[in-house]
Coordinates of C-alpha atoms in Angstrom, one line a residue:
Chain A
M1 CA 14.9 9.5 10.7
S2 CA 17.6 12.1 11.4
E3 CA 15.8 15.1 10.0
L4 CA 13.3 15.3 12.9
A5 CA 16.1 15.3 15.4
Q6 CA 18.0 18.0 13.6
N7 CA 14.9 20.2 13.3
L8 CA 13.8 20.0 16.9
T9 CA 16.2 21.7 19.2
L10 CA 15.0 20.1 22.5
P11 CA 15.9 16.5 21.6
G12 CA 19.1 17.8 20.1
A13 CA 20.1 19.3 23.5
L14 CA 19.2 16.1 25.3
L15 CA 21.0 13.8 22.9
A16 CA 24.2 15.9 22.8
G17 CA 25.9 13.9 25.6
L18 CA 25.3 10.5 24.0
S19 CA 27.3 8.5 21.5
P20 CA 26.0 8.9 17.9
G21 CA 24.8 5.3 17.6
V22 CA 22.8 5.4 20.8
A23 CA 21.4 8.8 19.9
A24 CA 20.3 7.5 16.5
M25 CA 18.6 4.6 18.1
L26 CA 16.8 6.8 20.6
V27 CA 15.6 9.2 17.8
M28 CA 14.4 6.2 15.8
F29 CA 12.4 4.9 18.8
A30 CA 11.0 8.4 19.5
S31 CA 10.0 8.8 15.9
C32 CA 8.2 5.5 15.9
A33 CA 6.4 6.3 19.1
A34 CA 5.3 9.7 17.6
V35 CA 4.0 8.1 14.5
L36 CA 2.2 5.4 16.5
G37 CA 0.6 8.1 18.6
V38 CA -0.6 9.9 15.5
V39 CA -2.0 6.7 14.1
A40 CA -3.8 5.8 17.3
L41 CA -5.3 9.2 17.9
N42 CA -6.3 9.5 14.3
G43 CA -8.0 6.1 14.4
M44 CA -9.9 7.0 17.6
F45 CA -11.1 10.3 16.2
L46 CA -12.1 9.1 12.8
V47 CA -14.1 6.2 14.2
W48 CA -16.1 8.5 16.4
W49 CA -16.4 11.1 13.5
E50 CA -17.6 8.5 11.1
R51 CA -20.3 7.3 13.5
K52 CA -21.5 10.8 14.1
I53 CA -21.5 11.6 10.3
S54 CA -23.3 8.4 9.4
A55 CA -25.8 9.1 12.1
H56 CA -26.5 12.6 10.9
I57 CA -26.8 11.5 7.3
Q58 CA -29.4 9.0 8.4
S59 CA -31.3 11.5 10.6
R60 CA -30.0 9.9 13.8
V61 CA -27.7 11.4 16.5
G62 CA -25.2 8.5 16.9
P63 CA -23.4 7.9 20.2
M64 CA -24.4 10.5 22.8
T65 CA -23.9 9.3 26.3
T66 CA -20.2 8.1 26.8
G67 CA -18.2 11.1 28.0
Y68 CA -21.3 13.3 28.3
W69 CA -20.6 15.5 25.3
H70 CA -21.8 13.9 22.0
G71 CA -20.2 10.6 23.0
W72 CA -16.7 11.7 22.5
L73 CA -15.3 8.9 24.7
Q74 CA -17.0 6.2 22.7
S75 CA -13.9 5.2 20.7
I76 CA -11.8 4.9 23.9
A77 CA -14.5 2.8 25.5
D78 CA -14.6 0.6 22.4
G79 CA -10.9 0.3 22.4
V80 CA -10.8 -0.8 26.0
K81 CA -13.5 -3.4 25.2
L82 CA -11.6 -4.7 22.3
L83 CA -8.4 -5.0 24.4
L84 CA -10.2 -7.0 27.0
K85 CA -12.1 -9.3 24.7
E86 CA -10.9 -12.9 24.1
N87 CA -8.9 -13.3 20.9
I88 CA -10.7 -16.2 19.2
I89 CA -8.8 -18.3 16.7
P90 CA -10.9 -20.8 14.8
L91 CA -9.9 -24.5 15.4
M92 CA -9.1 -25.2 11.7
A93 CA -7.4 -21.9 11.0
D94 CA -3.8 -21.6 10.2
R95 CA -2.7 -20.1 13.6
W96 CA 0.5 -18.4 12.6
L97 CA -0.9 -16.8 9.4
F98 CA -4.1 -15.9 11.2
M99 CA -2.2 -14.0 13.9
L100 CA 0.3 -12.4 11.4
A101 CA -2.3 -11.1 8.9
P102 CA -3.6 -8.1 11.0
L103 CA -0.1 -7.1 11.8
V104 CA 0.9 -7.1 8.2
V105 CA -2.1 -4.9 7.3
F106 CA -1.5 -2.6 10.2
M107 CA 2.2 -2.3 9.5
S108 CA 1.6 -1.3 5.9
A109 CA -0.7 1.5 7.0
F110 CA 1.6 2.5 9.9
M111 CA 4.8 2.7 7.8
A112 CA 3.1 5.0 5.2
F113 CA 3.0 7.8 7.8
V114 CA 6.8 8.1 7.8
P115 CA 7.3 10.5 4.8
I116 CA 4.3 12.7 5.5
P117 CA 5.4 16.4 5.6
W118 CA 3.5 18.1 8.4
G119 CA 5.3 21.5 8.2
E120 CA 8.4 23.2 6.9
K121 CA 10.6 21.3 9.3
L122 CA 8.3 18.7 10.7
I123 CA 8.8 15.4 9.0
V124 CA 10.0 12.1 10.2
A125 CA 12.0 11.2 7.2
D126 CA 12.0 13.1 3.9
L127 CA 12.7 10.1 1.6
N128 CA 13.8 11.1 -1.9
V129 CA 11.3 8.6 -3.3
G130 CA 8.5 9.5 -0.9
V131 CA 5.6 9.0 -3.2
L132 CA 6.9 5.7 -4.6
Y133 CA 7.6 4.6 -1.0
I134 CA 4.0 5.2 0.0
A135 CA 2.7 3.4 -3.1
A136 CA 5.0 0.4 -2.3
I137 CA 4.2 0.2 1.4
T138 CA 0.4 0.5 1.0
S139 CA 0.4 -2.2 -1.7
L140 CA 1.6 -4.7 0.9
S141 CA -1.8 -4.5 2.6
A142 CA -3.1 -6.7 -0.2
I143 CA -0.8 -9.5 1.0
G144 CA -2.1 -9.2 4.6
V145 CA -5.7 -9.2 3.5
I146 CA -5.2 -12.4 1.4
M147 CA -3.4 -14.0 4.4
A148 CA -6.4 -13.2 6.6
G149 CA -8.8 -14.6 4.1
W150 CA -6.8 -17.7 3.5
A151 CA -5.8 -18.4 7.2
S152 CA -9.4 -18.1 8.5
N153 CA -10.4 -21.3 6.6
N154 CA -13.8 -19.8 5.9
K155 CA -15.3 -19.5 2.5
W156 CA -16.7 -16.0 3.1
S157 CA -13.3 -14.8 4.3
L158 CA -11.6 -16.3 1.3
Y159 CA -14.0 -14.6 -1.1
G160 CA -13.4 -11.3 0.7
G161 CA -9.6 -11.8 0.6
M162 CA -9.6 -12.6 -3.1
R163 CA -11.9 -9.7 -3.9
A164 CA -9.7 -7.3 -1.9
A165 CA -6.6 -8.6 -3.7
A166 CA -8.1 -8.2 -7.2
Q167 CA -9.4 -4.8 -6.3
I168 CA -6.2 -3.5 -4.8
V169 CA -4.0 -4.8 -7.7
S170 CA -6.4 -3.4 -10.3
Y171 CA -6.7 0.0 -8.8
E172 CA -3.0 0.4 -8.3
I173 CA -2.7 1.3 -12.0
P174 CA -5.3 4.2 -12.1
V175 CA -3.8 5.4 -8.8
G176 CA -0.3 5.4 -10.2
L177 CA -1.4 7.1 -13.4
A178 CA -3.3 9.8 -11.4
L179 CA -0.1 10.5 -9.3
V180 CA 2.0 11.2 -12.4
P181 CA 0.6 14.6 -13.5
A182 CA 1.4 16.0 -10.0
L183 CA 4.9 14.5 -10.2
L184 CA 5.4 16.0 -13.6
A185 CA 4.4 19.4 -12.3
S186 CA 6.8 19.3 -9.4
S187 CA 9.5 17.2 -11.0
T188 CA 10.5 15.4 -7.7
L189 CA 9.3 12.4 -5.8
S190 CA 10.1 13.7 -2.3
M191 CA 6.9 14.6 -0.4
Q192 CA 8.5 17.7 1.1
G193 CA 9.9 18.8 -2.3
I194 CA 6.4 18.5 -3.9
V195 CA 4.9 20.8 -1.1
E196 CA 7.7 23.3 -1.5
V197 CA 7.0 23.7 -5.3
Q198 CA 3.4 24.7 -4.5
A199 CA 4.3 27.6 -2.2
G200 CA 2.6 31.0 -2.5
G201 CA -1.2 30.5 -2.8
I202 CA -3.9 28.4 -4.3
W203 CA -3.0 29.4 -7.9
N204 CA 0.4 27.7 -7.5
W205 CA -1.1 24.4 -6.4
N206 CA -0.5 21.4 -8.6
I207 CA -4.3 20.9 -9.2
F208 CA -4.1 24.0 -11.5
A209 CA -0.6 23.3 -12.9
G210 CA -1.8 21.3 -15.9
G211 CA -5.0 23.0 -16.8
P212 CA -8.1 20.7 -16.9
F213 CA -5.9 17.6 -16.9
T214 CA -4.6 17.9 -13.3
I215 CA -8.1 18.8 -12.0
V216 CA -9.4 15.6 -13.6
A217 CA -6.4 13.7 -12.3
F218 CA -7.1 14.8 -8.8
G219 CA -10.7 13.5 -9.1
A220 CA -9.5 10.2 -10.5
L221 CA -6.9 9.9 -7.7
F222 CA -9.6 10.5 -5.1
L223 CA -11.9 7.8 -6.6
A224 CA -9.2 5.2 -7.3
S225 CA -7.7 5.6 -3.8
L226 CA -11.2 5.0 -2.3
A227 CA -11.1 1.7 -4.0
E228 CA -7.5 1.1 -2.9
V229 CA -8.5 1.4 0.8
N230 CA -11.7 -0.7 0.3
R231 CA -14.1 2.0 1.2
A232 CA -17.7 2.3 0.0
P233 CA -18.9 2.4 -2.7
F234 CA -16.0 0.0 -3.4
D235 CA -16.2 -2.0 -0.1
L236 CA -16.8 -5.3 -1.9
P237 CA -14.2 -7.2 0.2
E238 CA -16.3 -6.9 3.3
A239 CA -19.7 -6.6 1.7
E240 CA -21.9 -7.3 4.8
S241 CA -24.9 -8.3 2.8
E242 CA -23.1 -11.0 0.8
L243 CA -19.9 -12.1 2.7
V244 CA -20.9 -11.6 6.4
C245 CA -17.9 -9.4 7.0
G246 CA -15.5 -10.5 4.3
F247 CA -11.9 -11.1 5.1
H248 CA -12.2 -10.2 8.8
T249 CA -15.3 -12.3 9.6
E250 CA -13.4 -14.6 11.9
Y251 CA -11.4 -12.0 13.8
S252 CA -12.2 -10.7 17.2
G253 CA -10.6 -8.7 20.0
M254 CA -7.3 -6.9 19.3
C255 CA -6.8 -8.6 15.9
F256 CA -10.0 -7.1 14.7
A257 CA -9.0 -3.8 16.2
F258 CA -5.8 -3.8 14.1
F259 CA -7.8 -4.2 10.9
F260 CA -10.1 -1.4 12.0
L261 CA -7.2 0.9 12.9
A262 CA -5.5 0.1 9.6
E263 CA -8.6 1.0 7.6
Y264 CA -8.9 4.5 9.2
S265 CA -5.1 5.0 8.9
E266 CA -5.2 4.1 5.2
M267 CA -8.1 6.6 4.7
F268 CA -6.0 9.2 6.3
V269 CA -2.9 8.4 4.3
V270 CA -4.7 8.5 0.9
A271 CA -6.2 11.9 1.9
V272 CA -2.7 13.1 2.8
V273 CA -1.3 12.0 -0.5
A274 CA -4.0 13.8 -2.4
S275 CA -3.6 16.9 -0.3
V276 CA 0.2 16.9 -0.7
L277 CA 0.3 16.2 -4.4
Y278 CA -2.5 18.4 -5.6
L279 CA -3.7 20.7 -2.8
G280 CA -0.4 22.3 -1.6
G281 CA 0.2 20.2 1.5
W282 CA 0.8 22.5 4.5
H283 CA 0.6 25.7 2.5
D284 CA -2.6 27.7 3.1
P285 CA -4.7 28.8 0.1
L286 CA -3.7 32.5 0.3
G287 CA 0.0 32.0 0.7
L288 CA 0.0 34.0 4.0
G289 CA 1.9 31.4 6.1
I290 CA 0.3 32.5 9.3
L291 CA -1.3 29.2 10.4
P292 CA 1.1 26.4 11.5
G293 CA 1.6 23.7 8.8
P294 CA 0.0 20.8 10.6
V295 CA -3.2 22.7 11.1
V296 CA -3.5 23.6 7.4
L297 CA -2.6 20.0 6.3
M298 CA -5.1 18.6 8.8
A299 CA -7.9 20.9 7.6
K300 CA -7.4 19.7 4.0
V301 CA -7.0 16.0 5.0
L302 CA -10.1 16.1 7.2
L303 CA -12.1 17.7 4.4
L304 CA -11.1 14.9 2.1
V305 CA -11.8 12.2 4.7
F306 CA -15.2 13.8 5.3
V307 CA -16.0 13.5 1.6
Q308 CA -14.9 9.8 1.8
M309 CA -17.4 9.2 4.6
W310 CA -20.1 11.2 2.8
F311 CA -19.6 8.9 -0.2
R312 CA -19.8 5.8 2.0
W313 CA -23.2 6.8 3.4
T314 CA -24.6 8.1 0.2
F315 CA -23.8 5.6 -2.7
P316 CA -24.8 2.0 -2.9
R317 CA -22.0 -0.6 -3.3
L318 CA -20.9 -1.5 -6.8
R319 CA -21.0 -5.0 -8.3
V320 CA -17.7 -6.8 -9.0
D321 CA -18.0 -6.4 -12.8
Q322 CA -18.9 -2.7 -12.4
L323 CA -15.8 -2.2 -10.2
M324 CA -13.5 -3.8 -12.8
Y325 CA -15.3 -1.8 -15.6
L326 CA -14.6 1.4 -13.8
A327 CA -10.9 0.5 -13.2
W328 CA -10.0 -0.8 -16.6
K329 CA -12.3 1.0 -19.1
V330 CA -12.8 4.4 -17.4
L331 CA -10.1 5.3 -14.9
T332 CA -7.1 3.7 -16.7
P333 CA -7.7 5.4 -20.2
L334 CA -8.5 8.6 -18.4
G335 CA -5.3 8.3 -16.5
F336 CA -3.3 8.0 -19.7
I337 CA -5.1 11.0 -21.2
N338 CA -4.3 13.0 -18.1
V339 CA -0.6 12.1 -18.1
F340 CA -0.1 13.1 -21.8
G341 CA -2.4 16.1 -21.5
A342 CA -0.7 17.4 -18.4
A343 CA 2.8 16.8 -20.0
F344 CA 1.9 18.8 -23.1
W345 CA 0.2 21.5 -21.0
L346 CA 3.3 21.9 -18.8
I347 CA 5.6 22.2 -21.8
L348 CA 3.4 24.4 -24.0
V349 CA 1.5 26.7 -21.6
Chain B
M1 CA 29.5 -1.7 11.6
L2 CA 25.7 -1.8 11.2
V3 CA 25.9 -2.4 7.5
P4 CA 27.4 -5.9 7.5
I5 CA 25.0 -7.0 10.3
S6 CA 21.9 -5.8 8.5
F7 CA 23.2 -7.2 5.3
A8 CA 23.7 -10.6 7.0
L9 CA 20.2 -10.4 8.6
L10 CA 18.6 -9.6 5.2
A11 CA 20.5 -12.3 3.4
L12 CA 19.5 -14.8 6.1
L13 CA 15.9 -13.7 5.7
A14 CA 16.0 -14.0 1.9
L15 CA 17.6 -17.5 2.2
G16 CA 15.1 -18.6 4.9
G17 CA 12.2 -17.5 2.7
A18 CA 13.6 -19.4 -0.3
L19 CA 14.1 -22.6 1.8
M20 CA 10.6 -22.3 3.2
L21 CA 9.3 -22.0 -0.3
L22 CA 11.1 -25.3 -1.2
F23 CA 10.1 -27.3 1.9
R24 CA 6.6 -26.1 2.9
R25 CA 3.9 -28.5 1.9
D26 CA 1.2 -26.0 1.4
P27 CA 1.6 -24.0 -1.9
V28 CA 0.0 -20.9 -0.4
D29 CA 2.6 -21.0 2.4
G30 CA 5.2 -21.3 -0.3
V31 CA 4.0 -18.1 -2.0
L32 CA 4.0 -16.2 1.3
S33 CA 7.6 -17.4 1.9
L34 CA 8.5 -16.0 -1.5
V35 CA 7.1 -12.7 -0.4
V36 CA 9.5 -12.7 2.6
T37 CA 12.4 -13.3 0.1
M38 CA 11.2 -10.5 -2.1
L39 CA 11.0 -8.1 0.8
A40 CA 14.4 -9.0 2.0
L41 CA 15.8 -8.4 -1.5
A42 CA 14.1 -5.0 -1.4
G43 CA 15.9 -4.3 1.9
I44 CA 19.3 -5.3 0.3
Y45 CA 18.6 -2.9 -2.6
L46 CA 17.8 -0.2 -0.1
Q47 CA 21.1 -0.9 1.7
L48 CA 22.9 -0.5 -1.6
A49 CA 21.5 3.0 -1.7
D50 CA 19.0 2.4 -4.4
P51 CA 15.6 3.3 -2.9
V52 CA 13.9 3.6 -6.4
V53 CA 14.7 0.0 -7.3
A54 CA 13.8 -1.1 -3.7
A55 CA 10.4 0.6 -4.0
L56 CA 9.8 -0.9 -7.4
Q57 CA 10.7 -4.3 -6.1
V58 CA 8.1 -4.0 -3.4
I59 CA 5.4 -2.7 -5.8
V60 CA 6.0 -5.1 -8.7
Y61 CA 7.2 -8.3 -7.1
A62 CA 6.1 -8.3 -3.4
G63 CA 2.8 -6.6 -4.4
A64 CA 1.4 -7.4 -7.8
I65 CA 3.2 -10.5 -8.9
M66 CA 2.8 -12.3 -5.6
V67 CA -0.9 -11.5 -5.6
L68 CA -1.0 -13.0 -9.1
F69 CA 0.8 -16.2 -7.8
L70 CA -1.6 -16.5 -4.9
F71 CA -4.6 -16.3 -7.3
V72 CA -3.2 -18.9 -9.5
T73 CA -2.3 -21.3 -6.7
M74 CA -5.7 -20.9 -5.1
F75 CA -7.6 -21.4 -8.3
V76 CA -5.6 -24.2 -9.8
R77 CA -5.1 -26.2 -6.7
R78 CA -7.3 -29.2 -6.0
A79 CA -7.6 -31.1 -2.7
E80 CA -5.4 -34.0 -3.9
E81 CA -2.6 -31.6 -5.0
R82 CA -2.1 -30.5 -1.5
G83 CA 1.0 -32.5 -0.8
P84 CA 4.5 -31.9 -2.2
L85 CA 5.4 -33.0 -5.7
G86 CA 6.2 -36.7 -6.1
W87 CA 9.8 -37.5 -6.5
D88 CA 9.6 -40.0 -9.3
R89 CA 12.9 -40.7 -11.1
P90 CA 12.6 -38.8 -14.5
R91 CA 11.3 -35.7 -12.7
F92 CA 14.1 -35.9 -10.2
A93 CA 16.7 -36.2 -13.0
L94 CA 15.3 -33.3 -14.9
A95 CA 15.2 -31.1 -11.8
S96 CA 18.8 -32.0 -10.9
I97 CA 20.0 -31.1 -14.4
V98 CA 18.2 -27.7 -14.4
A99 CA 19.4 -26.9 -10.9
A100 CA 23.0 -27.8 -11.8
C101 CA 22.9 -25.6 -14.9
L102 CA 21.5 -22.7 -12.8
L103 CA 24.2 -23.2 -10.1
G104 CA 26.9 -23.1 -12.8
L105 CA 25.5 -19.9 -14.2
L106 CA 25.3 -18.3 -10.8
V107 CA 28.9 -19.3 -9.9
Q108 CA 30.1 -17.9 -13.1
A109 CA 28.2 -14.6 -12.7
I110 CA 29.5 -14.2 -9.1
G111 CA 33.0 -15.0 -10.2
A112 CA 32.8 -12.3 -12.9
F113 CA 32.6 -9.7 -10.1
G114 CA 36.0 -10.9 -8.9
G115 CA 35.2 -10.5 -5.2
N116 CA 34.1 -6.9 -5.7
T117 CA 30.5 -7.5 -4.9
P118 CA 29.1 -4.2 -3.5
T119 CA 27.7 -4.6 0.0
H120 CA 28.2 -1.0 1.1
P121 CA 26.1 1.9 0.2
G122 CA 27.3 4.2 -2.5
P123 CA 25.8 7.6 -3.2
P124 CA 22.0 7.4 -3.4
A125 CA 20.6 6.9 -6.9
E126 CA 18.6 9.7 -8.3
I127 CA 15.4 9.0 -10.1
A128 CA 16.5 11.3 -12.9
A129 CA 19.7 9.3 -13.5
I130 CA 17.7 6.1 -13.7
A131 CA 15.3 7.7 -16.2
H132 CA 18.2 8.9 -18.3
S133 CA 19.8 5.5 -18.5
L134 CA 16.5 3.7 -19.0
F135 CA 15.2 6.0 -21.8
G136 CA 18.6 7.0 -23.2
E137 CA 21.3 4.4 -23.0
F138 CA 18.9 1.3 -22.7
L139 CA 16.1 2.7 -24.8
Y140 CA 16.3 0.0 -27.5
P141 CA 16.2 -3.1 -25.1
F142 CA 13.5 -1.3 -23.1
E143 CA 11.3 -0.9 -26.1
L144 CA 12.0 -4.5 -27.1
V145 CA 10.8 -5.8 -23.7
S146 CA 7.7 -3.6 -24.1
A147 CA 7.0 -5.1 -27.5
L148 CA 7.5 -8.6 -26.0
L149 CA 5.0 -8.0 -23.2
L150 CA 2.5 -6.5 -25.7
V151 CA 2.8 -9.7 -27.9
A152 CA 2.2 -11.8 -24.9
M153 CA -0.8 -9.8 -23.9
V154 CA -2.3 -10.0 -27.4
G155 CA -1.6 -13.8 -27.3
V156 CA -3.5 -14.2 -24.0
V157 CA -6.5 -12.2 -25.4
V158 CA -6.5 -14.4 -28.6
L159 CA -6.4 -17.6 -26.5
G160 CA -9.1 -16.4 -24.2
R161 CA -11.3 -15.6 -27.2
R162 CA -10.8 -19.0 -28.8
G163 CA -12.1 -20.7 -25.6
E164 CA -15.1 -18.4 -25.7
E165 CA -16.1 -19.4 -29.2
S166 CA -15.8 -23.2 -28.7
S167 CA -18.0 -23.2 -25.6

C-alpha cells in the first residue's frame, strides 16, 4: 500500500510527523477508503447506466423522474431504500453462513481493485503478481455464491449456487489461457509493468503483439470473463425464468445490495483486466500522453462494459450443456492454440 | 514486531479451521472450514514473501478444489448421513493408527529443520526463478506428475464410459 503514499505529495507532508507504523496504518485505511469509494460510485453509476441502456435497446426511456435529469439519482434512491429495508433471514436458513455469503462475494470483488493501475503513479499497490492476484481473488466469489445457495435452504437457491460454482470453475481455464498471450508479450505479471510495455501508441498494444493470435485471445478473454462474472448470455445461476432469482432468491435489503454491488464491481474488474492486458491500460491510442491516465483507462473500460450490457440485452441465455460445450470444446482448445501461436509469433516475427 | 503477531493470527486461523473441520456435524460446514484453513495457509505463504505460491494456493486449493469438494459432499450426501461418523471400534482403531503414523512423520519432518523454520520474510520470490526451477531443475518430476494426472484422467473417462454402456 506504500506506493500511493510515496507518489502523492500531500499525504506525504501530512504523515511526516507521525511514527512509521502509525503512518503505514493511516495510509492503509486511506487506501481502503479510496477503493471503497471507487467501488460504490462505480456500482451506482453502472446500475443507472445499465437501466438506461436496456431501456433504449428495448425502445423505452428507463428512469426519468428521480433527480429531474434522466433519472440520474435513481441509484442513490434505490440504495437508500435497500439500506432501510428489513433484512429478512429465512427461518430454516443457516444464519451465520447466510449473513457471511454476501460479504465473501463483495470482498472478492472489492479486493480485486487493489492492483489496478490508474495512471503512471496512481496505483494502490503494484503487486509483482498482479494478474495472478486478481485471478485468485475473483475465484473466491464462487465460494461465497455456493455459501449463499446452501445457507438459504431453498432448492432454487441451491441450483443457482451449484450452477454458478460449476460455471466459474469451468471458465477459469479459458480465462487463464486467454491471459497468457498478453503475459508472454509483456513478460511480467505486474499490472503496472504490463501497461508500461505497451507505451507509445495503438500499434504497441498487446492485442497486436502476437498477430492474429492475440486478437483472438482478447475476444476469448472477453467472452470467458462474461461467464466468470455470471453475466448474460451466461447468467444461468440467476436465470429468472427457471430459478426465480438463483442464489440470491432469499436475500433482501443490504445483503441483496452487496450481491448487486459485487456483480457490477466484477464487471468493471474484468473490463479493467482486458483493457490493461490487451488495450494498453492508461496509454491513449496515439501515444500522445495528453489526457490523464484515469480518463483514458475509464474510456476503455466503459466501452467494454457497454459491450457487456449490449450483449446482455441482445442475446438469449444459453442452456447448461451449451455453456459447458462452449467452455470445454471451443474456448479451451482455442486458448491452447492462442498460447502456442502467440509464443511462436513472438519468437519468430 | 508485526510479523510474529500476524503469523500467530494466521496459524490460529488455520488451526481453528482444521478443528472446525473435525468437529462440525454438517459436512458442508466442514468444507467451508477447510477453506478458512487454506486461506490462512495462503496468508502464511504471503508472509514468507512468496506471493506466487500464495496466489496459486488460493486459485487451486481455496478455489477449484474446494468447489469440487462442495459438489461431492452435496451430491453424495443423503439425509441419514447428516450426523458425524459413528465411532465403532475397528474404525476408531484404524483412524488412531493412521493419525499416529502421520503425527510421527510430521514430528520427524519438523525436526529435520532443526529449529530453523522460516517465519520471517526473505527476498520476494520472482516468477521467473520459480519457472526456472520448475522447468529446469525439477523438470523430470514435474513431467512425471503430469503423466500421472493424465493417466488418472484417462482412467476416469474409461470408467465413465463403462457405466454408460451397461445402462
